[in-house]
Coordinates of C-alpha atoms and ligand atoms in Angstrom, one line a residue:
X19 CA 1.8 10.9 7.2
X20 CA 3.1 12.8 10.2
X21 CA 0.9 15.7 11.3
X22 CA 0.2 18.2 8.5
X23 CA 3.1 17.1 6.3
X24 CA 2.2 15.1 3.2
X25 CA 5.5 13.4 2.4
X26 CA 4.6 12.9 -1.3
X27 CA 3.9 16.6 -1.8
X28 CA 7.2 17.3 -0.1
X29 CA 9.0 14.8 -2.4
X30 CA 7.4 16.5 -5.4
X31 CA 8.3 19.9 -4.1
X32 CA 12.0 19.0 -3.7
X33 CA 12.0 17.5 -7.2
X34 CA 10.3 20.6 -8.7
X35 CA 13.0 22.8 -7.1
X36 CA 15.9 20.9 -8.6
X37 CA 14.1 20.4 -12.0
X38 CA 13.9 24.2 -12.1
X39 CA 17.6 24.6 -11.4
X40 CA 18.3 22.0 -14.1
X41 CA 16.0 23.7 -16.6
X42 CA 14.3 20.3 -17.1
X43 CA 11.8 20.0 -19.8
X44 CA 8.3 20.3 -18.1
X45 CA 7.1 17.2 -20.0
X46 CA 10.0 15.1 -18.6
X47 CA 9.3 16.6 -15.1
X48 CA 5.7 15.5 -15.4
X49 CA 6.9 11.9 -15.9
X50 CA 9.2 11.9 -12.9
X51 CA 6.9 13.7 -10.5
X52 CA 4.7 10.6 -10.4
X53 CA 5.2 6.9 -9.8
X54 CA 5.0 4.8 -12.9
X55 CA 2.9 2.0 -11.3
X56 CA 0.9 1.7 -8.1
X57 CA -0.7 -1.3 -6.4
X58 CA -3.3 -1.1 -3.7
X59 CA -4.7 -4.4 -2.5
X60 CA -6.3 -6.2 0.4
X61 CA -4.7 -9.2 2.1
X62 CA -7.1 -11.6 3.9
X63 CA -5.3 -13.4 6.8
X64 CA -6.7 -16.2 9.0
X65 CA -5.9 -15.2 12.5
X66 CA -4.9 -17.7 15.2
X67 CA -8.4 -17.6 16.7
X68 CA -10.0 -18.7 13.4
X69 CA -11.3 -15.2 12.4
X70 CA -10.3 -13.5 9.1
X71 CA -8.8 -10.0 9.1
X72 CA -8.3 -8.1 5.9
X73 CA -5.2 -5.8 5.8
X74 CA -4.5 -3.0 3.4
X75 CA -1.3 -3.5 1.4
X76 CA 0.6 -1.2 -1.1
X77 CA 3.5 -1.4 -3.6
X78 CA 4.6 1.7 -5.5
X79 CA 7.0 1.5 -8.4
X80 CA 8.3 5.0 -9.1
X81 CA 10.8 4.6 -12.0
X82 CA 12.7 1.7 -13.4
X83 CA 14.6 3.4 -16.3
X84 CA 18.0 2.4 -14.7
X85 CA 17.0 -1.1 -13.6
X86 CA 14.5 -3.1 -11.5
X87 CA 12.7 -1.2 -8.7
X88 CA 14.3 -1.4 -5.3
X89 CA 12.9 -0.5 -1.9
X90 CA 11.7 -1.8 1.5
X91 CA 8.3 -3.0 2.7
X92 CA 7.0 -1.2 5.8
X93 CA 4.6 -2.7 8.3
X94 CA 3.2 0.3 10.2
X95 CA -0.2 1.2 11.7
X96 CA 0.0 4.8 10.3
X97 CA 1.1 3.8 6.8
X98 CA -0.4 5.7 3.9
X99 CA -0.4 5.5 0.1
X100 CA 1.3 8.9 -0.1
X101 CA 4.0 7.9 2.4
X102 CA 4.8 4.9 0.2
X103 CA 4.7 7.1 -3.0
X104 CA 7.2 9.5 -1.4
X105 CA 9.6 6.8 -0.2
X106 CA 9.5 5.1 -3.6
X107 CA 10.4 8.4 -5.3
X108 CA 13.3 9.0 -2.9
X109 CA 14.5 5.5 -3.6
X110 CA 14.8 6.4 -7.3
X111 CA 17.1 9.3 -6.4
X112 CA 19.1 7.2 -3.9
X113 CA 19.8 4.4 -6.3
X114 CA 20.7 6.9 -9.0
X115 CA 23.1 8.9 -6.8
X116 CA 24.8 5.7 -5.6
X117 CA 25.0 4.7 -9.3
X118 CA 23.6 1.2 -8.8
X119 CA 21.5 -0.1 -11.7
X120 CA 18.2 -0.1 -9.9
X121 CA 15.1 2.1 -9.8
X122 CA 12.8 3.2 -7.0
X123 CA 10.1 1.3 -5.2
X124 CA 8.5 1.0 -1.8
X125 CA 5.8 -1.1 -0.2
X126 CA 3.7 -1.3 2.9
X127 CA 0.9 -2.8 5.0
X128 CA -1.2 -0.9 7.5
X129 CA -0.6 -3.0 10.5
X130 CA 1.2 -2.9 13.9
X131 CA 3.3 -6.0 13.6
X132 CA 3.7 -6.1 17.4
X133 CA 0.0 -7.1 17.7
X134 CA 0.4 -10.2 15.6
X135 CA 1.7 -13.7 16.6
X136 CA 4.6 -15.1 14.7
X137 CA 2.3 -17.4 12.7
X138 CA 0.0 -14.5 11.8
X139 CA 3.0 -12.4 10.7
X140 CA 4.1 -15.3 8.4
X141 CA 0.6 -15.6 6.9
X142 CA 0.5 -11.8 6.3
X143 CA 3.9 -11.9 4.6
X144 CA 2.9 -14.7 2.4
X145 CA -0.4 -13.0 1.6
X146 CA 1.5 -9.8 0.5
X147 CA 3.5 -12.0 -1.9
X148 CA 0.4 -13.8 -3.2
X149 CA -1.0 -10.4 -4.2
X150 CA 2.2 -9.0 -5.8
X151 CA 4.3 -11.9 -7.1
X152 CA 3.4 -11.4 -10.8
X153 CA 4.8 -7.8 -10.5
X154 CA 8.0 -8.3 -8.5
X155 CA 11.1 -10.4 -9.2
X156 CA 14.9 -10.0 -9.7
X157 CA 14.3 -8.4 -13.1
X158 CA 11.2 -6.3 -12.1
X159 CA 11.1 -5.2 -8.5
X160 CA 13.2 -6.3 -5.5
X161 CA 11.7 -5.5 -2.0
X162 CA 13.7 -5.5 1.3
X163 CA 13.0 -5.0 5.0
X164 CA 12.2 -1.6 6.4
X165 CA 10.3 -0.3 9.4
X166 CA 8.4 -3.1 11.1
X167 CA 9.8 -5.9 8.8
X168 CA 12.7 -8.2 9.5
X169 CA 15.2 -10.5 7.7
X170 CA 13.0 -13.5 8.8
X171 CA 10.0 -12.0 7.1
X172 CA 12.1 -11.6 3.9
X173 CA 12.9 -15.3 4.2
X174 CA 9.2 -16.2 4.3
X175 CA 8.4 -13.8 1.4
X176 CA 11.3 -15.2 -0.7
X177 CA 10.0 -18.8 0.0
X178 CA 6.4 -17.9 -1.0
X179 CA 7.6 -16.2 -4.2
X180 CA 9.8 -19.2 -5.1
X181 CA 6.9 -21.6 -4.6
X182 CA 4.6 -19.5 -6.8
X183 CA 7.2 -19.0 -9.5
X184 CA 8.1 -22.7 -9.4
X185 CA 11.8 -22.0 -8.9
X186 CA 14.2 -21.0 -6.1
X187 CA 14.6 -17.3 -6.5
X188 CA 16.6 -15.8 -3.7
X189 CA 17.3 -12.6 -5.6
X190 CA 13.6 -11.5 -5.4
X191 CA 14.1 -10.1 -1.8
X192 CA 17.2 -8.7 -0.2
X193 CA 17.9 -8.2 3.5
X194 CA 17.5 -12.0 4.1
X195 CA 19.3 -13.8 6.9
X196 CA 22.9 -14.7 5.9
X197 CA 22.0 -18.4 6.2
X198 CA 19.3 -18.1 3.5
X199 CA 21.0 -16.0 0.9
X200 CA 21.8 -12.7 2.7
X201 CA 25.0 -10.9 2.2
X202 CA 27.9 -10.7 4.6
X203 CA 28.7 -7.1 5.5
X204 CA 25.0 -5.9 5.4
X205 CA 25.0 -5.2 9.1
X206 CA 28.1 -2.9 8.8
X207 CA 27.2 -1.5 5.4
X208 CA 25.2 1.7 6.1
X209 CA 27.5 2.9 9.0
X210 CA 30.6 2.1 7.1
X211 CA 29.3 3.8 4.0
X212 CA 28.7 7.0 6.1
X213 CA 32.4 6.8 7.1
X214 CA 33.6 6.4 3.5
X215 CA 31.8 9.6 2.6
X216 CA 33.1 11.4 5.7
X217 CA 36.7 10.3 4.8
X218 CA 36.4 11.7 1.3
X219 CA 34.8 15.0 2.6
X220 CA 37.8 15.3 5.0
X221 CA 40.2 14.9 2.1
X222 CA 38.3 17.5 0.2
X223 CA 38.5 19.9 3.2
X224 CA 42.1 19.1 4.0
X225 CA 41.2 17.8 7.5
X226 CA 43.4 15.2 9.2
X227 CA 40.9 12.6 10.6
X228 CA 43.4 11.8 13.4
X229 CA 43.0 15.3 14.8
X230 CA 39.2 15.2 14.4
X231 CA 36.4 14.6 16.8
X232 CA 32.9 13.4 15.8
X233 CA 29.6 13.8 17.8
X234 CA 26.9 11.4 16.9
X235 CA 23.2 11.0 17.6
X236 CA 21.7 7.5 18.0
X237 CA 23.4 4.2 18.7
X238 CA 21.4 1.9 16.4
X239 CA 22.7 0.0 13.4
X240 CA 23.9 3.1 11.5
X241 CA 25.6 4.9 14.3
X242 CA 27.2 1.8 15.8
X243 CA 29.2 1.1 12.7
X244 CA 29.8 4.8 11.9
X245 CA 31.3 5.2 15.4
X246 CA 33.4 2.0 14.9
X247 CA 34.5 3.2 11.5
X248 CA 35.4 6.7 12.7
X249 CA 37.7 5.3 15.4
X250 CA 39.1 2.2 13.7
X251 CA 39.2 3.2 10.1
X252 CA 39.9 6.9 10.3
X253 CA 41.8 7.0 13.6
X254 CA 39.6 9.9 14.9
X255 CA 37.8 10.3 18.3
X256 CA 34.1 10.1 18.9
X257 CA 33.1 12.4 21.7
X258 CA 29.6 11.0 22.2
X259 CA 26.7 8.9 20.9
X260 CA 23.1 9.0 22.2
X261 CA 20.1 6.8 22.4
X262 CA 16.5 6.5 23.6
X263 CA 16.3 4.8 27.0
X264 CA 13.2 2.6 27.1
X265 CA 13.2 2.4 30.9
X266 CA 13.6 6.1 31.7
X267 CA 11.6 7.1 28.6
X268 CA 14.1 9.9 27.8
X269 CA 17.1 10.2 25.5
X270 CA 20.7 10.3 26.9
X271 CA 23.9 11.5 25.4
X272 CA 26.9 9.3 26.5
X273 CA 30.3 10.8 26.5
X274 CA 33.8 10.1 28.0
X275 CA 36.7 12.5 28.4
X276 CA 39.1 10.8 26.0
X277 CA 36.4 9.7 23.6
X278 CA 34.0 6.8 23.7
X279 CA 34.9 3.1 22.9
X280 CA 32.3 2.1 20.4
X281 CA 33.1 -1.7 20.8
X282 CA 32.5 -1.5 24.5
X283 CA 29.3 0.4 24.1
X284 CA 28.1 -2.0 21.5
X285 CA 28.6 -4.9 24.0
X286 CA 26.3 -3.2 26.5
X287 CA 23.6 -2.1 23.9
X288 CA 20.4 -4.0 23.3
X289 CA 18.8 -5.0 19.9
X290 CA 16.8 -1.7 19.9
X291 CA 20.0 0.5 20.2
X292 CA 19.5 1.3 23.9
X293 CA 22.8 1.5 25.9
X294 CA 22.7 0.0 29.4
X295 CA 23.0 3.2 31.5
X296 CA 24.2 1.6 34.7
X297 CA 27.0 -0.4 32.9
X298 CA 28.0 2.7 31.0
X299 CA 28.2 4.9 34.1
X300 CA 30.1 2.2 36.0
X301 CA 32.7 2.3 33.2
X302 CA 33.1 6.1 33.6
X303 CA 30.7 7.4 30.9
X304 CA 28.7 10.5 31.6
X305 CA 25.0 10.3 30.7
X306 CA 23.7 13.8 29.9
X307 CA 20.5 15.2 28.3
X308 CA 19.6 13.7 24.9
X309 CA 20.1 17.0 23.1
X310 CA 23.7 17.5 24.5
X311 CA 25.2 15.6 21.5
X312 CA 24.7 18.7 19.2
X313 CA 26.6 21.1 21.5
X314 CA 29.8 19.0 21.8
X315 CA 33.1 20.3 20.6
X316 CA 33.4 18.4 17.3
X317 CA 34.5 18.7 13.7
X318 CA 31.9 16.2 12.4
X319 CA 28.3 16.0 13.4
X320 CA 26.5 12.8 12.5
X321 CA 22.7 12.8 13.2
X322 CA 22.0 9.0 12.8
X323 CA 18.8 8.4 14.7
X324 CA 15.6 10.2 13.5
X325 CA 14.3 12.8 11.1
X326 CA 14.1 16.5 11.8
X327 CA 16.7 16.4 14.6
X328 CA 18.8 19.4 13.6
X329 CA 16.3 22.2 13.2
X330 CA 15.6 25.9 13.7
X331 CA 15.5 25.4 17.5
X332 CA 18.9 23.8 18.0
X333 CA 21.1 24.4 14.9
X334 CA 22.7 27.5 16.4
X335 CA 23.7 25.5 19.5
X336 CA 26.2 23.5 17.5
X337 CA 29.9 24.1 18.2
X338 CA 31.6 26.7 15.9
X339 CA 34.2 23.9 15.3
X340 CA 31.8 21.8 13.2
X341 CA 32.9 21.6 9.6
X342 CA 31.0 18.6 8.3
X343 CA 27.4 17.3 8.9
X344 CA 27.1 13.7 7.7
X345 CA 23.4 12.7 7.5
X346 CA 23.4 9.1 8.6
X347 CA 19.6 9.1 9.3
X348 CA 16.9 9.9 6.7
X349 CA 15.9 13.5 6.7
X350 CA 17.7 14.5 9.9
X351 CA 18.2 18.2 9.0
X352 CA 15.4 20.7 8.3
X353 CA 15.5 23.4 5.6
X354 CA 16.3 25.9 8.4
X355 CA 19.4 23.8 9.3
X356 CA 20.4 23.9 5.6
X357 CA 20.3 27.6 5.6
X358 CA 22.6 27.7 8.7
X359 CA 25.1 25.4 7.0
X360 CA 25.2 27.4 3.9
X361 CA 25.7 30.7 5.8
X362 CA 28.5 29.2 8.0
X363 CA 30.3 27.2 5.3
X364 CA 29.5 23.8 6.9
X365 CA 29.9 21.0 4.4
X366 CA 26.8 18.8 4.2
X367 CA 26.8 15.2 3.1
X368 CA 23.1 14.7 2.3
X369 CA 21.2 11.6 3.5
X370 CA 20.5 9.9 0.3
X371 CA 24.3 10.0 -0.5
X372 CA 25.6 9.5 3.0
X373 CA 23.4 6.5 4.0
X374 CA 23.3 4.8 0.5
X375 CA 25.6 2.1 1.8
X376 CA 22.6 0.0 2.9
X377 CA 20.9 -0.2 -0.5
X378 CA 24.3 -0.6 -2.2
X379 CA 24.9 -3.7 -0.1
X380 CA 21.4 -4.9 -0.9
X381 CA 22.3 -4.6 -4.6
X382 CA 25.4 -6.7 -3.9
X383 CA 23.2 -9.3 -2.2
X384 CA 21.0 -9.6 -5.3
X385 CA 24.1 -9.9 -7.5
X386 CA 25.5 -12.7 -5.3
X387 CA 22.1 -14.4 -5.4
X388 CA 21.9 -14.2 -9.2
X389 CA 25.4 -15.7 -9.5
X390 CA 24.9 -18.2 -6.7
X391 CA 28.4 -17.3 -5.6
X392 CA 29.1 -15.5 -2.3
X393 CA 31.7 -12.9 -1.4
X394 CA 33.7 -12.6 1.9
X395 CA 32.8 -9.7 4.2
X396 CA 36.1 -8.0 3.2
X397 CA 35.2 -8.2 -0.5
X398 CA 31.7 -6.8 0.1
X399 CA 33.1 -3.9 2.1
X400 CA 35.9 -3.2 -0.3
X401 CA 33.4 -3.0 -3.2
X402 CA 31.1 -0.8 -1.0
X403 CA 34.0 1.6 -0.4
X404 CA 34.7 1.9 -4.0
X405 CA 31.0 2.6 -4.9
X406 CA 30.5 5.1 -2.1
X407 CA 33.7 6.9 -2.9
X408 CA 32.7 7.2 -6.6
X409 CA 29.2 8.4 -5.6
X410 CA 30.6 11.0 -3.3
X411 CA 33.0 12.4 -5.9
X412 CA 30.2 12.4 -8.5
X413 CA 28.2 14.7 -6.3
X414 CA 31.2 16.8 -5.3
X415 CA 32.1 17.4 -8.9
X416 CA 28.6 18.5 -9.7
X417 CA 28.6 20.8 -6.7
X418 CA 31.8 22.4 -7.9
X419 CA 30.7 22.7 -11.5
X420 CA 27.3 24.2 -10.7
X421 CA 28.4 26.1 -7.5
X422 CA 25.6 24.2 -5.9
X423 CA 24.9 23.1 -2.3
X424 CA 25.7 19.4 -1.8
X425 CA 22.1 18.4 -1.4
X426 CA 21.0 20.2 -4.6
X427 CA 24.1 18.7 -6.3
X428 CA 23.1 15.2 -5.2
X429 CA 19.6 15.7 -6.7
X430 CA 21.1 17.1 -9.9
X431 CA 23.3 14.0 -10.3
X432 CA 20.4 11.6 -9.6
X433 CA 17.9 13.4 -11.8
X434 CA 20.4 13.8 -14.6
X435 CA 21.2 10.0 -14.6
X436 CA 17.5 9.0 -14.6
X437 CA 16.6 11.4 -17.4
X438 CA 19.6 10.1 -19.5
X439 CA 18.4 6.5 -19.0
X440 CA 14.9 7.5 -20.0
X441 CA 16.2 9.3 -23.1
X442 CA 18.4 6.3 -24.1
X443 CA 15.5 4.0 -23.8
X444 CA 13.4 6.3 -25.9
X445 CA 10.8 7.0 -23.2
X446 CA 11.1 10.8 -23.5
Ligands
NAD508 P1 17.9 1.7 14.8 O1 16.4 1.5 15.2 O2 18.8 0.5 14.8 O3 18.5 2.8 15.8 C1 17.9 4.0 16.2 C2 18.7 4.6 17.3 O4 18.2 5.9 17.6 C3 18.7 3.8 18.6 O5 19.9 3.8 19.2 C4 17.6 4.6 19.4 O6 17.8 4.5 20.8 C5 18.0 6.0 18.9 N1 17.0 7.1 19.3 C6 15.7 7.0 19.2 N2 15.2 8.2 19.6 C7 16.2 8.9 20.0 C8 16.3 10.3 20.5 N3 15.2 11.0 20.7 N4 17.5 10.8 20.7 C9 18.6 10.0 20.5 N5 18.6 8.8 20.0 C10 17.4 8.3 19.8 O7 17.8 2.5 13.4 P2 19.0 2.5 12.3 O8 18.8 1.3 11.4 O9 20.3 2.8 12.9 O10 18.5 3.8 11.5 C11 18.7 5.1 11.9 C12 18.3 6.1 10.8 O11 19.0 5.8 9.6 C13 16.8 6.1 10.4 O12 16.5 7.4 10.0 C14 16.8 5.1 9.2 O13 15.7 5.4 8.3 C15 18.1 5.5 8.5 N6 18.7 4.5 7.6 C16 19.0 3.3 8.1 C17 19.6 2.4 7.2 C18 20.0 1.0 7.7 O14 20.6 0.2 6.9 N7 19.9 0.7 9.0 C19 19.8 2.7 5.9 C20 19.5 4.0 5.4 C21 18.9 4.9 6.3

């Protein structure tokens, strides 16, 4: 939980708002406001010095009417049960809006993984699986990496599950390294997915991408491939990207007069998404204040770093030219920003639609694991394009039909699909 905000109360409030718009039966709402199953458990781990530490672990399974639960496992010192509940709920809506046959789930452990040795991390991962293995699996619940967890950890967890289940079961975890059952294209998936939705929004608004400029926040996994996609796929120009500088302990916006070259910047960026300032400046890039990205002359704004970045304090600083806000990050725009977009006719692509490319590719990974037959990167990205395009138009049609704001329309699509699945299965 961050500060005073309880994320689960927020998730319930968002749901209540749309349930009201949809005139949802209160008895059905009551089912969807709460996770279906919750697990809270202790994981004893022998540390390298011979002592035993007991860690608090969680798994929350929100709703599986449309298919097995899906969602990451977070290793974070400030993890709470309510945070995991909220994220599991949001996963139900994200999978439903992307129209992939999966439900919502999330897991966590209260731990700072940076304080553990590699061997301790492996024992903690295996311990998590020992507690949960009877309640996860390719047909039940498929976890993945998230904050503080990595593909290597998914490899250990998949191995532990396979040993306990008595058979090789790669489809129980996604986000594995490519050499042990991961999917090609996963690295590019979220950023490319963002661009597929931007492309469709531009068609809808009659904008020619070749005449369009984008300004992006962040330069991690999402923004790197969104920037590459905006330039290579759409033929547009990216005015700037930004990043946190670990050395200077401030954020910088990097821009260049004729647009940035995302491939060059990727070459001089470390694994944490920090651009080498000296190399960038030597190549003619200007490093400005971290907030400058929002003020750039651009048609598309893409906040792709952190939550709460476009807010009451800075939303009015955005260029009057902006026509699309594509939410690459989770929760990057506050309700005050939403009000500004509505008033100024700015088209919003909400986060759980815009960045659904990641979970969609995780679904493809699971499908490939199940078939034991693997696709080329091109095939993965082509299937991703088709899924994201369909998802975008599903939401756009709802927005038109209900005269709704895109974020509300995305919730409407998602809730409607989950309710239909529950009705068809006779749950409600
Ligand atoms: P990442 O850790 O790879 O990159 C984060 C980037 O943000 C880095 O470049 C970092 O320097 C930058 N940053 C940090 N603080 C900043 C600041 N104050 N100003 C400007 N830049 C700053 O993360 P990511 O995987 O790219 O994820 C970014 C967002 O997208 C997160 O909200 C994440 O939850 C969401 N998301 C990611 C995926 C995925 O598949 N990677 C999928 C869905 C949603």
